[in-house]
CSV table of C-alpha atoms in Angstrom, one decimal:
chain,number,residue,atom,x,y,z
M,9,UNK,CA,3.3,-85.4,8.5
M,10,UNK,CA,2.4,-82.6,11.4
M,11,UNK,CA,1.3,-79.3,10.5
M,12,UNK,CA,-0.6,-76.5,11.9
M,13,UNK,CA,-2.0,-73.9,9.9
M,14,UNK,CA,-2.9,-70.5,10.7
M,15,UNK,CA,-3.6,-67.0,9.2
M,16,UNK,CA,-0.6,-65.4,8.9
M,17,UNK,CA,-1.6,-61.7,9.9
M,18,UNK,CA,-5.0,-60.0,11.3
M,19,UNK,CA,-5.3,-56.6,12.3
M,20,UNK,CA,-8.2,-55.0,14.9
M,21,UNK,CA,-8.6,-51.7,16.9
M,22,UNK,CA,-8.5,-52.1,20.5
M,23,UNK,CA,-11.8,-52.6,22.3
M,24,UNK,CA,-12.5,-55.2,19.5
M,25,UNK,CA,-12.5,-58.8,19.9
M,26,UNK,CA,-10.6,-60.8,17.3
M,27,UNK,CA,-10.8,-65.0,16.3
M,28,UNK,CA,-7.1,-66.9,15.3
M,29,UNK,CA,-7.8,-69.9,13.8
M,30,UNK,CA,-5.9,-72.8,13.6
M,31,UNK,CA,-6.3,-76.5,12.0
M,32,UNK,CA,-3.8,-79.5,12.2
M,33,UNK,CA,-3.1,-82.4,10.1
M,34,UNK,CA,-2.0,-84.8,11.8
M,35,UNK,CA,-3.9,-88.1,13.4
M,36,UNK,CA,-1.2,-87.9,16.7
M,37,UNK,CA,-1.8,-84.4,18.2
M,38,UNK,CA,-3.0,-84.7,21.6
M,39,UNK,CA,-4.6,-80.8,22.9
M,40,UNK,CA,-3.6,-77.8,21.4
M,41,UNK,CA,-2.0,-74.9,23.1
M,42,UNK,CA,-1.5,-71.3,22.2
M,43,UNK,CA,1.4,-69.5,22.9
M,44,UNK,CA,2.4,-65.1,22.6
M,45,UNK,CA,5.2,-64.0,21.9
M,46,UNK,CA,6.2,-60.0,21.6
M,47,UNK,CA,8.8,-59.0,18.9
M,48,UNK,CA,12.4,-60.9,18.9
M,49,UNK,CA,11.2,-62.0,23.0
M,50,UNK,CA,10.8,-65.6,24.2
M,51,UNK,CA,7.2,-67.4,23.6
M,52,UNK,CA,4.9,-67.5,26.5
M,53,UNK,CA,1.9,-70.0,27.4
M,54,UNK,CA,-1.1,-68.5,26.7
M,55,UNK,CA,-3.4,-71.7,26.6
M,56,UNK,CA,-3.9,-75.7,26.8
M,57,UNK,CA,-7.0,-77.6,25.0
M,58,UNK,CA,-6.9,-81.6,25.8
M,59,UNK,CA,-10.5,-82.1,25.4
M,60,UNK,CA,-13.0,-80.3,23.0
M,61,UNK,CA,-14.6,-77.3,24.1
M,62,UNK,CA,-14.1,-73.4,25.1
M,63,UNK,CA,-11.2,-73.1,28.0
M,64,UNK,CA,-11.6,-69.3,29.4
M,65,UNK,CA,-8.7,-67.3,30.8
M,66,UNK,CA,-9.2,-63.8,31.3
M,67,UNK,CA,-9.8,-61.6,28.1
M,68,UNK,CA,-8.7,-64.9,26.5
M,69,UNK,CA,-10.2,-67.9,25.5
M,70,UNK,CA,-9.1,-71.0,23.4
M,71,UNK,CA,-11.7,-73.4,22.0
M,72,UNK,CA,-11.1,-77.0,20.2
M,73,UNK,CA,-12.5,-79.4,17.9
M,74,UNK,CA,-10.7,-82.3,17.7
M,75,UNK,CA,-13.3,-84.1,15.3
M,76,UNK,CA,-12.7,-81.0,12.9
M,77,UNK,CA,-8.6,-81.2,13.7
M,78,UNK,CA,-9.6,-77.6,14.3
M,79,UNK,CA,-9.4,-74.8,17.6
M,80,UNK,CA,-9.3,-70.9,17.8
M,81,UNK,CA,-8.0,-68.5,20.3
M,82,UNK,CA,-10.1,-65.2,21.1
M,83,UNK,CA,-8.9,-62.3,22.2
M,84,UNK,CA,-11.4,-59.6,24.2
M,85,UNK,CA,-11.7,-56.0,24.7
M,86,UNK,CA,-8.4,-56.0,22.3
M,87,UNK,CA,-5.3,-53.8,24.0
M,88,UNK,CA,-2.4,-51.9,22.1
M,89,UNK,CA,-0.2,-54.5,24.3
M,90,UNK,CA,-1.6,-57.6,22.7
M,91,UNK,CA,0.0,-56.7,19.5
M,92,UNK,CA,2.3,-59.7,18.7
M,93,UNK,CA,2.7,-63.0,17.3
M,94,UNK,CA,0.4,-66.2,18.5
M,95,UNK,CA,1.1,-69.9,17.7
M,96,UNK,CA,-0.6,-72.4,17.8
M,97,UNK,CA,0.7,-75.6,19.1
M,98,UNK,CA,-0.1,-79.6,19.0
M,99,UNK,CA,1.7,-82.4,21.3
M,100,UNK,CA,1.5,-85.9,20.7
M,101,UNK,CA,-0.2,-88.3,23.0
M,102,UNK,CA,3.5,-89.0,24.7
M,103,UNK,CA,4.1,-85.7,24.9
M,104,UNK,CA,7.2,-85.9,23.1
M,105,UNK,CA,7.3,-83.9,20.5
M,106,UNK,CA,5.6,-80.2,20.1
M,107,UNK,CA,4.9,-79.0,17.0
M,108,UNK,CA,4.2,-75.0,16.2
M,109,UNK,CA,2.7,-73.1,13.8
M,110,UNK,CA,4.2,-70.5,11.4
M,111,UNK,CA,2.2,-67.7,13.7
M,112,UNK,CA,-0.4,-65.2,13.3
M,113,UNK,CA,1.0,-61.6,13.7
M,114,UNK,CA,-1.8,-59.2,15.6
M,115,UNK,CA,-1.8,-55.9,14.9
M,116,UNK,CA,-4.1,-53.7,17.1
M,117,UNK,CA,-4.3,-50.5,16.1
M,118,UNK,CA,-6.1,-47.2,18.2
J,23,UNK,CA,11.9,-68.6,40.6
J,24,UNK,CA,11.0,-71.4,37.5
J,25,UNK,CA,13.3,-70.4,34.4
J,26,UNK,CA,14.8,-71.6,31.4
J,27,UNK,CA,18.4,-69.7,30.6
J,28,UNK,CA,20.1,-69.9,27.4
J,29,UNK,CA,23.6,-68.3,27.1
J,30,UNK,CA,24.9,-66.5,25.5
J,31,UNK,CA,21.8,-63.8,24.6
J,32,UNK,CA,23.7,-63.0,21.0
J,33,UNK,CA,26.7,-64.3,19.2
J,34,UNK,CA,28.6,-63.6,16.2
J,35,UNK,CA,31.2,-66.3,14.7
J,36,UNK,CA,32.5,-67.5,11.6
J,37,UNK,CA,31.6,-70.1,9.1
J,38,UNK,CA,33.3,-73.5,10.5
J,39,UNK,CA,34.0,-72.7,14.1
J,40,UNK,CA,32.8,-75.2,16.7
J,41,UNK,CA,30.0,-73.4,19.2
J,42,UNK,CA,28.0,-74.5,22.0
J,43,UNK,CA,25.0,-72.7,22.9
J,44,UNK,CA,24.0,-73.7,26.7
J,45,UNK,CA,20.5,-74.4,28.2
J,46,UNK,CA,19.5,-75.1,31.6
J,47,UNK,CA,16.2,-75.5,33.5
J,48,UNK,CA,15.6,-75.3,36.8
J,49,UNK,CA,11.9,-76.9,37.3
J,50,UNK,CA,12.6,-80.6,37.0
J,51,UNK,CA,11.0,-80.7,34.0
J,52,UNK,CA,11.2,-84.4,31.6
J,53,UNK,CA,11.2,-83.2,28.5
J,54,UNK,CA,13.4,-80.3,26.5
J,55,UNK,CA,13.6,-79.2,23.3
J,56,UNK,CA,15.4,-76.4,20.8
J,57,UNK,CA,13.7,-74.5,18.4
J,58,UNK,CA,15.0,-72.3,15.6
J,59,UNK,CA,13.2,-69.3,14.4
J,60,UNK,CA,13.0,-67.6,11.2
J,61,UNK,CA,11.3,-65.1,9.1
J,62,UNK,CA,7.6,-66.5,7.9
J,63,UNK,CA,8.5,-70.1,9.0
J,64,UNK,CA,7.5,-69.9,12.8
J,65,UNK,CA,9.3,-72.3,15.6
J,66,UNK,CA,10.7,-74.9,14.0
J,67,UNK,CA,12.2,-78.0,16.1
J,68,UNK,CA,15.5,-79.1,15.7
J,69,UNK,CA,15.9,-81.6,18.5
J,70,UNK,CA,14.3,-82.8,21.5
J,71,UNK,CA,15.1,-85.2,25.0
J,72,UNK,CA,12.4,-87.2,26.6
J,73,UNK,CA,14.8,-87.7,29.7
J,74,UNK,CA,18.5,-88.1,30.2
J,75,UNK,CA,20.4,-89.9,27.6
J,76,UNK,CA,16.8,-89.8,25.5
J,77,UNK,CA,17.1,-87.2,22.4
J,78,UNK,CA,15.4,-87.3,18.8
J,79,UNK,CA,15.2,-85.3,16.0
J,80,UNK,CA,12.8,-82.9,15.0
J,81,UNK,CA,12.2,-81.5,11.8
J,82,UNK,CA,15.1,-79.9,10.9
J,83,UNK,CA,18.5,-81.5,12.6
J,84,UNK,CA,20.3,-81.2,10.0
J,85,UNK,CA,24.3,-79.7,11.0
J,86,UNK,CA,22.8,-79.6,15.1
J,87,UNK,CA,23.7,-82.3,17.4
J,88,UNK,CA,22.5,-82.3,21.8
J,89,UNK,CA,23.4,-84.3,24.3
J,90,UNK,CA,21.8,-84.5,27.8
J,91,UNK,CA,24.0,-86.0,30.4
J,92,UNK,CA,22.0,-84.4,33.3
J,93,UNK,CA,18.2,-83.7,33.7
J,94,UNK,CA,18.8,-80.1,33.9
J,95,UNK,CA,20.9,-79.1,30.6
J,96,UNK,CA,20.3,-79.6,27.1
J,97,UNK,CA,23.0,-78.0,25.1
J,98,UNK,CA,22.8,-77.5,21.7
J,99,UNK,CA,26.0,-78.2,19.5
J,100,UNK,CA,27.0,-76.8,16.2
J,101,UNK,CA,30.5,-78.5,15.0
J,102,UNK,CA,30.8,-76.4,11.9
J,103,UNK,CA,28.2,-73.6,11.5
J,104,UNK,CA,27.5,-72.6,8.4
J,105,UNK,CA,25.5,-69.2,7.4
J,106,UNK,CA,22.1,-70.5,6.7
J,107,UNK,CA,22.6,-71.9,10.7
J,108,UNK,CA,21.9,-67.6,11.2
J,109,UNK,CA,19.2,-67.6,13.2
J,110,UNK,CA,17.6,-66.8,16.6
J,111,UNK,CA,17.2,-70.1,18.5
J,112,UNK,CA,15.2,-70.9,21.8
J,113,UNK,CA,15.4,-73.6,24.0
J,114,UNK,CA,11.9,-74.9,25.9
J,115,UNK,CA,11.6,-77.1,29.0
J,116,UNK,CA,8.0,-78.7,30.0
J,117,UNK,CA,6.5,-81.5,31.7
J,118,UNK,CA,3.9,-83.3,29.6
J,119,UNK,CA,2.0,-82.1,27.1
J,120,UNK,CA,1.0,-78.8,28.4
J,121,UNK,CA,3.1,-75.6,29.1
J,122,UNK,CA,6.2,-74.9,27.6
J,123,UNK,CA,8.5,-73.1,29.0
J,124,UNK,CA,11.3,-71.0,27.0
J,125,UNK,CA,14.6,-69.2,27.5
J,126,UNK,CA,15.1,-65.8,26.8
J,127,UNK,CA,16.8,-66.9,22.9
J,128,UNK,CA,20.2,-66.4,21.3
J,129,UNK,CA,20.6,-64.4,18.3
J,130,UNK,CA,23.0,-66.8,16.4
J,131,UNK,CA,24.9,-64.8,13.3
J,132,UNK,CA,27.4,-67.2,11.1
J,133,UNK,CA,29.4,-65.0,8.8
């Protein structure tokens, strides 16, 4: 079947930089994307990997591996606002289904 | 504006009464899907449409049934909720395999 694993919660102070990890099982996924969502809101797009490498957005980057079934998002100069569940997320090649992760909680503390 | 809007934000019903909770999407997007969400156990899929008249299951479609008549709305049906249907569901709207985009949820409570 299709899975995604990832930690379940880190913590960091702000300023820090902090690694999610996240590895699939599954010979069908097709990118990975990373999404945020704050407490009880809706899930927001955050990130897209199709091929292997590092994809840079901001204070936020999202690298892939798809010979390791394996990708990380990393977070920069860490903020009290980016406190909040991330998940990971793999598509298949038609697109037709996408799959999450249980979600890392970030805490980021002062 | 690009949106996805789920109604209604919160409900509260009772074990075996019929409830519809709408989704529409206004970006012309192919493909929709519904998610539930619980405690520890992330976004889970219950159901998802390709295109009109296209839906599948996901991994947990069990008491949930969709239809999609039009490219724009997705409901999702529950003919007789039960309690362990409490949950907070979202609906999602993307094109391809890229962004997602979500509604804003509905706290679903079956008593």
């Amino acid at each position: 079947g299709q899975s995604l694993e990832q930690p379940s919660e880190v913590t960091a102070v702000e300023g820090a930089i902090v690694q999610i990890n996240c590895t699939y099982q599954t010979s069908g996924f097709y990118g990975l994307s990373w999404y945020q969502q704050h407490d009880g809101g809706a899930p927001t797009f955050l990130s897209y990997n199709a091929l292997d490498g590092l994809e840079e957005t901001g204070r936020f980057s999202s690298f892939l591996s798809r010979s390791d079934s394996y990708g990380y998002l990393l977070l920069q100069e860490l903020q009290m606002k980016d406190s909040a569940s991330y998940f990971c997320a793999g598509a298949n090649q038609a697109g037709t289904a996408l799959i999450f992760g249980k979600g890392t909680t970030l805490s980021v503390s002062s | 504006e690009a949106q996805v809007t789920q109604n209604p934000r919160y409900l509260i019903t009772v074990t075996g009464k019929k409830l519809t909770v709408t989704c529409s999407q206004n970006m012309n997007h192919e493909y929709m899907s519904w998610y539930r969400q619980d405690p520890g156990l992330g976004l889970r899929q219950i159901y998802y449409s390709m295109n009109v008249e296209v839906t599948d299951k996901g991994d947990v479609p069990e008491g949930y049934k969709v239809s999609r008549k039009e490219k724009r709305n997705f409901p999702l049906i529950l003919e007789s909720p039960s309690p362990n249907q409490t949950s907070l569901y979202f609906c999602a709207s993307r094109q391809g395999s890229t962004e997602a985009f979500f509604g804003q949820g509905t706290r679903l409570t079956v008593v």
